[in-house]
Short mmCIF file of C-alpha atoms and ligand atoms in Angstrom, two decimals:
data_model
loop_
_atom_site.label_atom_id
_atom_site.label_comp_id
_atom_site.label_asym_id
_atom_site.label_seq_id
_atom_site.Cartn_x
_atom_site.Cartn_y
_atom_site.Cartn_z
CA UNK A 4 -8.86 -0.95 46.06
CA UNK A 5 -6.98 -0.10 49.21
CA UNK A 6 -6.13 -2.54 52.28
CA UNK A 7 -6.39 -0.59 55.00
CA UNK A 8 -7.37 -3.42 57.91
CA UNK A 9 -3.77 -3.78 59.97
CA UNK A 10 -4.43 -7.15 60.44
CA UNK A 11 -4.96 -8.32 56.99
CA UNK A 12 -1.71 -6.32 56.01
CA UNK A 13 0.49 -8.00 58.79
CA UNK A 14 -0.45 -11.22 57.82
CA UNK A 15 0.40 -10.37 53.80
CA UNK A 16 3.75 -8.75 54.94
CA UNK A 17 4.31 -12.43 56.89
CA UNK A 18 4.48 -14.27 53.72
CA UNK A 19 6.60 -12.10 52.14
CA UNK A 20 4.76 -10.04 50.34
CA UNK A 21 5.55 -6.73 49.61
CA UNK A 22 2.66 -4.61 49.71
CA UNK A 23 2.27 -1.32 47.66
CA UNK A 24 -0.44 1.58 48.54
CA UNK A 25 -1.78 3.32 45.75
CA UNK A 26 -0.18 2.34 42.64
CA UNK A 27 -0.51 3.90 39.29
CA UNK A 28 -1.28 1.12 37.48
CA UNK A 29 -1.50 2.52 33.65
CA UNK A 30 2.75 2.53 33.43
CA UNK A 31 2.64 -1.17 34.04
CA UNK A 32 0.56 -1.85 30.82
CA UNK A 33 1.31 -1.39 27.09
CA UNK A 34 -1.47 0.55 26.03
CA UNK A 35 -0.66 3.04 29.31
CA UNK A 36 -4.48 3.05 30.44
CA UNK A 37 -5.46 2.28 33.66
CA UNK A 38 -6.36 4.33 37.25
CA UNK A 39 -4.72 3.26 40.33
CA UNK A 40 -4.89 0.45 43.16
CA UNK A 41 -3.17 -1.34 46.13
CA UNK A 42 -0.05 -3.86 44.64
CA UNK A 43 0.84 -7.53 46.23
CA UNK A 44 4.30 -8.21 44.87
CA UNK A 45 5.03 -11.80 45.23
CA UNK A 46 8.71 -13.04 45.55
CA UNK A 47 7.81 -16.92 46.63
CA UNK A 48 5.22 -18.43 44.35
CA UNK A 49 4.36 -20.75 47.24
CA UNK A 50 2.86 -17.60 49.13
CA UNK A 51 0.07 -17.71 46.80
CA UNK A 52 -2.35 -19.92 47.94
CA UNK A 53 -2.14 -18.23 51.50
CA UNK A 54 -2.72 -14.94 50.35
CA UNK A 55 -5.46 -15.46 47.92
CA UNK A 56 -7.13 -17.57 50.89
CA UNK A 57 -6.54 -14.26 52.93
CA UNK A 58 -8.16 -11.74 50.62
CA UNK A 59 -11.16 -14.05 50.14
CA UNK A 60 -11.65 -14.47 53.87
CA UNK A 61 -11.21 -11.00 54.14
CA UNK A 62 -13.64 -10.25 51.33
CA UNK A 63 -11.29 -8.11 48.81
CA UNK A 64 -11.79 -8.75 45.32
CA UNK A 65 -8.13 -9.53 43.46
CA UNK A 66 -7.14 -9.68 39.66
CA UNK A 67 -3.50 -10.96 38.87
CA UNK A 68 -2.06 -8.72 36.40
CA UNK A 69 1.34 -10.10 33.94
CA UNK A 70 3.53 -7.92 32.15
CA UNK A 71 0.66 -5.68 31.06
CA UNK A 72 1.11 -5.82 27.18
CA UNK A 73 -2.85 -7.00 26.65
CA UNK A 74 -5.31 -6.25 28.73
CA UNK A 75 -7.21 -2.63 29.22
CA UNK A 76 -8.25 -1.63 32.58
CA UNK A 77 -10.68 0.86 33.84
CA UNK A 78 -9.51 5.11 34.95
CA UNK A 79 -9.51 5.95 38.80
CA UNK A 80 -10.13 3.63 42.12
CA UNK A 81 -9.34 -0.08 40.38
CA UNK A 82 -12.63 -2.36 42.74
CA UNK A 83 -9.90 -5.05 42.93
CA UNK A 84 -6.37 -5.76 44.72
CA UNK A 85 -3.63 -6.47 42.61
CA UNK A 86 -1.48 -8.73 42.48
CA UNK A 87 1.91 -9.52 40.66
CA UNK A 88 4.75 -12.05 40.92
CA UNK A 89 8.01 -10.05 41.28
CA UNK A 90 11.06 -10.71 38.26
CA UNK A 91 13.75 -12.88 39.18
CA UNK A 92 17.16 -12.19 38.74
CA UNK A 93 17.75 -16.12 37.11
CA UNK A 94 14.43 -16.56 35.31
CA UNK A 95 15.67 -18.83 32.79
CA UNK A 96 17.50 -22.22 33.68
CA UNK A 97 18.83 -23.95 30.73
CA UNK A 98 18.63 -27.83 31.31
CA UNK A 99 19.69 -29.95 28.49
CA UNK A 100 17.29 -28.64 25.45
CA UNK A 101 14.76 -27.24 27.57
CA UNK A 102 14.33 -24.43 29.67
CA UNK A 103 12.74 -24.12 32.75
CA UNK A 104 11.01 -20.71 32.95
CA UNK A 105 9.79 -18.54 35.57
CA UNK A 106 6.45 -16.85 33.97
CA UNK A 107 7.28 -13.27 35.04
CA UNK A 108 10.33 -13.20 32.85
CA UNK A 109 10.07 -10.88 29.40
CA UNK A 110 9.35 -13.29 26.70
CA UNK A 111 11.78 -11.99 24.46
CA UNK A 112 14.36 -11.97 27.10
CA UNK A 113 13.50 -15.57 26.79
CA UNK A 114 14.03 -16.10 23.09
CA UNK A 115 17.05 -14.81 23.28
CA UNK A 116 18.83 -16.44 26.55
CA UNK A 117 17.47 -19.73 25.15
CA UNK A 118 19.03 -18.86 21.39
CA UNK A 119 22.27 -17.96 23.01
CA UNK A 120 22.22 -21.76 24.27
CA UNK A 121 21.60 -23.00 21.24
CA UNK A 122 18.28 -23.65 21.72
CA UNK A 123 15.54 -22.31 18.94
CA UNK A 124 12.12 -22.77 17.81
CA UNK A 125 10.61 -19.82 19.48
CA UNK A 126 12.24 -17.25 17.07
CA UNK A 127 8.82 -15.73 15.60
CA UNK A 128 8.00 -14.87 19.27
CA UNK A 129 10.73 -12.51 19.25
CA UNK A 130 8.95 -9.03 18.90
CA UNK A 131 5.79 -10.51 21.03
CA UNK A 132 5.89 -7.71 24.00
CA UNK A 133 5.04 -8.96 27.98
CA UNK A 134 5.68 -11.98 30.00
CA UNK A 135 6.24 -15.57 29.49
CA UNK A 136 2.86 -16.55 31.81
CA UNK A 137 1.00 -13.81 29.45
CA UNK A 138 2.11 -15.53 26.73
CA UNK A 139 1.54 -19.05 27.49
CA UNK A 140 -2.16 -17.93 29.16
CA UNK A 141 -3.53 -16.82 26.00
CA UNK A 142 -1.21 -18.96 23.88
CA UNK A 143 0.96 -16.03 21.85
CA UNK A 144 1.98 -16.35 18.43
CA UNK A 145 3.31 -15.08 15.29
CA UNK A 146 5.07 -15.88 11.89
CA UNK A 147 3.86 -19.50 12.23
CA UNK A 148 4.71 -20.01 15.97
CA UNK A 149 2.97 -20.47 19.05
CA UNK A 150 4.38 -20.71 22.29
CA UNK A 151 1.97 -24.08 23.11
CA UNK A 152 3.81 -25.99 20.87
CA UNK A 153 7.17 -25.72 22.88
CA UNK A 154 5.54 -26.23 26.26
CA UNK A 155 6.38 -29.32 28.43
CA UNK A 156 5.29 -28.95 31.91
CA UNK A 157 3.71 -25.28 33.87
CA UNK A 158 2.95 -25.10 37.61
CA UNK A 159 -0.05 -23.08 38.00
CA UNK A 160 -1.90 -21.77 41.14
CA UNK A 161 -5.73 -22.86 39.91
CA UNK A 162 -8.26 -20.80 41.44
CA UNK A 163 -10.29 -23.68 41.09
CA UNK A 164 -8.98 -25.72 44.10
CA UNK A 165 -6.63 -22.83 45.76
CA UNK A 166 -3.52 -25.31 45.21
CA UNK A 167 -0.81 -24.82 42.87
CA UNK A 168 -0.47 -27.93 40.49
CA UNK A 169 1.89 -29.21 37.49
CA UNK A 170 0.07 -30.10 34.26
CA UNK A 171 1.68 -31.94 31.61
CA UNK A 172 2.01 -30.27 28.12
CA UNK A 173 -0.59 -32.38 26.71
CA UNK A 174 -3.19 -31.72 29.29
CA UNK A 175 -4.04 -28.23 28.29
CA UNK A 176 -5.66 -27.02 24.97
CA UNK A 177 -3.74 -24.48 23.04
CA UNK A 178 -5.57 -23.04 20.02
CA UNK A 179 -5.22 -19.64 18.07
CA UNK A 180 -5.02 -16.87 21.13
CA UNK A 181 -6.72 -19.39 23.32
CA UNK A 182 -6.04 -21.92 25.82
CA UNK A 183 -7.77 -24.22 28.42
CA UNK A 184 -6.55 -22.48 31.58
CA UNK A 185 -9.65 -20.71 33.44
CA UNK A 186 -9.05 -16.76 33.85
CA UNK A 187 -8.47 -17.14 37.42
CA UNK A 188 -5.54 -19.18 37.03
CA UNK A 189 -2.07 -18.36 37.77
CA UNK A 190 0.88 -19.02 35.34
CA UNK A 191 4.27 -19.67 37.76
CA UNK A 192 6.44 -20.84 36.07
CA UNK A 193 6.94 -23.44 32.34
CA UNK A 194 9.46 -26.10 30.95
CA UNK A 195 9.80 -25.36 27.44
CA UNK A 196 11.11 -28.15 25.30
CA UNK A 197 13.37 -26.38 22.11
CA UNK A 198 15.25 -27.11 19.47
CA UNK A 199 18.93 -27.62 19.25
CA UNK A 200 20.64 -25.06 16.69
CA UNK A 201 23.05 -23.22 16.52
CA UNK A 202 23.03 -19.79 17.72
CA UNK A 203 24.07 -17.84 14.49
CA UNK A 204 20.95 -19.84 12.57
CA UNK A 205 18.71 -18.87 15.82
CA UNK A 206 19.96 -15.42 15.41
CA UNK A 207 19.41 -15.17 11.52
CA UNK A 208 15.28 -16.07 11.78
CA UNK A 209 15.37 -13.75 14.98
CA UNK A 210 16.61 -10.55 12.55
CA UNK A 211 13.75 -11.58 9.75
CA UNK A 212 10.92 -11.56 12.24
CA UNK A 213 12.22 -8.20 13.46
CA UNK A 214 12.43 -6.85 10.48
CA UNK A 215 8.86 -7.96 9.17
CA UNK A 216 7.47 -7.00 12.61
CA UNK A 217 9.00 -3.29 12.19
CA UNK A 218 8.13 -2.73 8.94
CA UNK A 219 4.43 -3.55 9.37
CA UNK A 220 3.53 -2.83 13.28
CA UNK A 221 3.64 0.51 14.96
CA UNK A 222 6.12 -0.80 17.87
CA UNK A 223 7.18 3.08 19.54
CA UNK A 224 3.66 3.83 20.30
CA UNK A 225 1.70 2.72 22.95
CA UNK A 226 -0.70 -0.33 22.12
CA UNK A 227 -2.15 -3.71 23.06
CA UNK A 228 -0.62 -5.25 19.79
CA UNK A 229 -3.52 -6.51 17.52
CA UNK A 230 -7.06 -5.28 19.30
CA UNK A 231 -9.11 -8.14 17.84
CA UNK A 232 -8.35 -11.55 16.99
CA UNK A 233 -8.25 -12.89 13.40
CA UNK A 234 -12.04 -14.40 12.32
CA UNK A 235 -11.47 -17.81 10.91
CA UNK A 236 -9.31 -17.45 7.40
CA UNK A 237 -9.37 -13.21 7.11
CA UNK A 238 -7.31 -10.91 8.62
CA UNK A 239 -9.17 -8.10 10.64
CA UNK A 240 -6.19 -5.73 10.25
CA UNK A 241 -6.98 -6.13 5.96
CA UNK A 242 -11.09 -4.88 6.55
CA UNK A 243 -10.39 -2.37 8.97
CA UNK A 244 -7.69 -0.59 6.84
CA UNK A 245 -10.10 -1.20 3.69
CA UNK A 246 -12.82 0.18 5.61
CA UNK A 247 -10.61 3.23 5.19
CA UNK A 248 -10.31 3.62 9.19
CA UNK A 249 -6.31 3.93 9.60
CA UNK A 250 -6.14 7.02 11.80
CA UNK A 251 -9.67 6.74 13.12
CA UNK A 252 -10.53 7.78 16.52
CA UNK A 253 -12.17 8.46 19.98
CA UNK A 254 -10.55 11.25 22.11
CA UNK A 255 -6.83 10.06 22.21
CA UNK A 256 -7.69 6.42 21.46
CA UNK A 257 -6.92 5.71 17.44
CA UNK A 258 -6.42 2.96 14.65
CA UNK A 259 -3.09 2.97 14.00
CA UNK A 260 -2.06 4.42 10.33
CA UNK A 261 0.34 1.82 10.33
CA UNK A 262 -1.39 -1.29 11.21
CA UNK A 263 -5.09 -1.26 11.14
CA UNK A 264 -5.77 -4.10 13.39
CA UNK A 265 -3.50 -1.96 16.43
CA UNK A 266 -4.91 0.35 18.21
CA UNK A 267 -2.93 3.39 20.06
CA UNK A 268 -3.20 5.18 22.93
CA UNK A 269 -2.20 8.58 21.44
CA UNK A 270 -1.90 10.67 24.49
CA UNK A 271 -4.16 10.54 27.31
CA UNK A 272 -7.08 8.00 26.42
CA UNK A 273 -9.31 6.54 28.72
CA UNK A 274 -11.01 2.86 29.03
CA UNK A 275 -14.34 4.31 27.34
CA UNK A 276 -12.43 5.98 24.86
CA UNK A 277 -10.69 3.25 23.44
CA UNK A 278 -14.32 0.64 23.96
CA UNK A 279 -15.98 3.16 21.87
CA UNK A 280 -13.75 2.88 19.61
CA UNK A 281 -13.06 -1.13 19.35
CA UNK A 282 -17.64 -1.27 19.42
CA UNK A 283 -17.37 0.98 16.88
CA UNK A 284 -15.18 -0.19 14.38
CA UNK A 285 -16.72 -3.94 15.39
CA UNK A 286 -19.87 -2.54 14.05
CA UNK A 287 -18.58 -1.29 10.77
CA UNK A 288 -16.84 -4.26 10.30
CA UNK A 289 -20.21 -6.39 11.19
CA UNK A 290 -22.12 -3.81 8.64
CA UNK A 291 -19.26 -4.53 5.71
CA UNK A 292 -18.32 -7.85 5.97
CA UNK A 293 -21.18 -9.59 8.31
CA UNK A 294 -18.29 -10.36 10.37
CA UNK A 295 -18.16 -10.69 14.10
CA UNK A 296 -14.42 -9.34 15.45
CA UNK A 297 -13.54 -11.10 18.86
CA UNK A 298 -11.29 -8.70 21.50
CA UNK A 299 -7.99 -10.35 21.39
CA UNK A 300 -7.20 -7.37 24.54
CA UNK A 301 -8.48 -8.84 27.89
CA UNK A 302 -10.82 -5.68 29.00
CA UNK A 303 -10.96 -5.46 32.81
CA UNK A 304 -14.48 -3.85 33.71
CA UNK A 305 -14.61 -2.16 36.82
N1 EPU B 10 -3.05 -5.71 6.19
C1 EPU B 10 -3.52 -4.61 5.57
N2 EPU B 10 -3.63 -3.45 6.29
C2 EPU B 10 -3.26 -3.37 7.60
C3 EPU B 10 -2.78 -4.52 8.23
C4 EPU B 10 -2.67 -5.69 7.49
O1 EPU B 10 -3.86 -4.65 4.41
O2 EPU B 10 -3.40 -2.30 8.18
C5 EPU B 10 -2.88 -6.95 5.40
C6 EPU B 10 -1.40 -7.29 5.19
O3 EPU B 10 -0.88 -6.61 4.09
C7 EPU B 10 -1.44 -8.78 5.03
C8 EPU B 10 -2.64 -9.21 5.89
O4 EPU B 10 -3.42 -8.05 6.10
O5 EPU B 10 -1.71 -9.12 3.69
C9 EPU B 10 -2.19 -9.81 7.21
O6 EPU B 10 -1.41 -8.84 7.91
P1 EPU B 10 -0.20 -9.23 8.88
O7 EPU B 10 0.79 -10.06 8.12
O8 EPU B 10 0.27 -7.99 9.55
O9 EPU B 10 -0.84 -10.22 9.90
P2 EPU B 10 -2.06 -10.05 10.86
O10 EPU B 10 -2.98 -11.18 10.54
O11 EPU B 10 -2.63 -8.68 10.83
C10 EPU B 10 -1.08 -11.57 12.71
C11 EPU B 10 -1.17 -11.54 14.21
C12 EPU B 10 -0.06 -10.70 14.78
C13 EPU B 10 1.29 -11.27 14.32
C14 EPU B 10 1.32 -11.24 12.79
C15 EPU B 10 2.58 -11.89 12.24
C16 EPU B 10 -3.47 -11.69 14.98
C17 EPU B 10 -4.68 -10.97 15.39
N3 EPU B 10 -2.43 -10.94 14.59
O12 EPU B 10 -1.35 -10.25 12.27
O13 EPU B 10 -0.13 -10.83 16.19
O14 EPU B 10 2.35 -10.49 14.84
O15 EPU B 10 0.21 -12.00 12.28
O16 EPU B 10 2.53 -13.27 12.42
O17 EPU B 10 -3.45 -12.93 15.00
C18 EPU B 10 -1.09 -9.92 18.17
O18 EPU B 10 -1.61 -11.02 18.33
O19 EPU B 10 -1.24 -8.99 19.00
C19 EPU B 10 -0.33 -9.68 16.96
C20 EPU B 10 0.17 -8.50 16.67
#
């Protein structure tokens, strides 16, 4: 969706915000889908509520997009604004053993400035691609960690009451890829509480998730990590590969032949091609297994 009213863009460009005109939105996303839009950069958090305020006054539908690593969006003219918070140069400050977080910072960037001061716990979230406020919205995990479990304090802008607020770790719900923040709400920035270890024992469980993660995910090739999300006790990745469906696919949209459960964007694959292919492999599962897979990839539908 394009701004084009000189008045509305003025008033963005007062708070700060940088304002981009037709942006190819598919290289900011893992999976490399995605058609094109206007871009609101933010660089002070505290422009937020302003700006939102603005586009609703102004009637333009907005989506807030992270680091990109698990959500799908639509081909061609995007029917929404978008809006990002720009990287700082110091997104992590160390403060005793926790680390205060700004949520547009790379989570493994993270891991690892917190491991070199001595501060672990997060090491199975090393391979886990996007940003910190991705992360913590749908509550990432893997090899028995979830980034909940280290959280202390996040300032969020909630859509709810157009204010940004601090909630207290215990305050929000954080269960398997889901959490109690409402989709319109806006990660800023998180205190992470860690543990204290030394960096060469941070560094050793940091090289065995690695190497588990490479030799069973398909990391060089463009995907939304897993597609689905585990059903309660199975493993989706297990019935779609014994469903014989590695390698399976919808114009350039296929189930990778390394990991069933990751799907690829092979070349040049669409939105449709790759919801064909999730509905279709949901029904095959459903036929199989009487089994119900749930998207763990946020699909934008334009
Ligand atoms: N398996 C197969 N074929 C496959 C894939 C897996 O037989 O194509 C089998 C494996 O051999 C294993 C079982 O299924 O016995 C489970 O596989 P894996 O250890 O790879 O774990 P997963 O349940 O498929 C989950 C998370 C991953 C996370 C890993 C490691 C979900 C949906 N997936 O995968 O997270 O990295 O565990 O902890 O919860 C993600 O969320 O995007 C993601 C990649």
């Amino acid at each position: 969706m394009r701004i084009s009213d000189p008045q509305l863009i003025a008033a963005i460009s007062k708070l700060g915000v940088e304002h981009k005109v037709g942006v190819s939105l598919a290289p900011k996303t893992s999976l490399e889908i995605g058609g094109t839009s206007d871009l609101l950069v933010i660089r002070e958090h505290e422009a937020l509520p302003e700006l939102i305020a603005l586009l609703k006054q102004a009637g333009m539908p907005h989506r807030f997009l992270g680091g990109g690593s698990n959500v799908l969006l639509p081909d061609g003219e995007l029917p929404w604004v978008i809006l990002q918070l720009a990287r700082r140069d110091t997104d992590v400050r160390i403060e005793g053993a926790s680390a205060l977080v700004d949520c547009a910072a790379d989570l493994g960037r993270t891991v690892t400035t917190c491991a070199k001061n001595n501060l672990g716990g997060m090491e199975g979230l090393i391979g886990v691609p996007g940003s910190v406020g991705g992360a913590l919205r749908m509550n990432a995990g893997a090899y028995g960690t979830q980034i909940g479990s280290y959280v202390r304090e996040v300032q969020v802008y909630r859509a709810a009451t157009g204010r940004i607020e601090t909630l207290r770790g215990a305050e929000i719900n954080f269960e398997y890829r889901h959490t109690s923040f409402a989709p319109d709400d806006i990660m800023l920035s998180v205190r992470l509480e860690l543990l204290s270890k030394p960096y060469s024992e941070i560094l050793q469980g940091i090289r065995i998730c690695n190497e588990k993660r490479r030799a069973s995910q398909p990391l060089n090739q463009k995907s939304a990590g897993c597609i689905f999300k585990n059903p309660p006790g199975g493993s989706a990745g297990r019935m779609i590969d014994e469903l014989g469906l590695k390698g399976h696919s919808v114009g350039d949209a296929r189930v990778s032949d390394r990991h069933a459960n990751f799907f690829i964007n092979a070349g040049h694959a669409t939105q449709a091609d790759m919801l064909e292919l999730i509905d279709d492999v949901r029904k095959r599962v459903r036929e199989r297994y009487g089994v119900e897979l749930e998207e763990e990839v946020i699909v934008w539908k334009g």
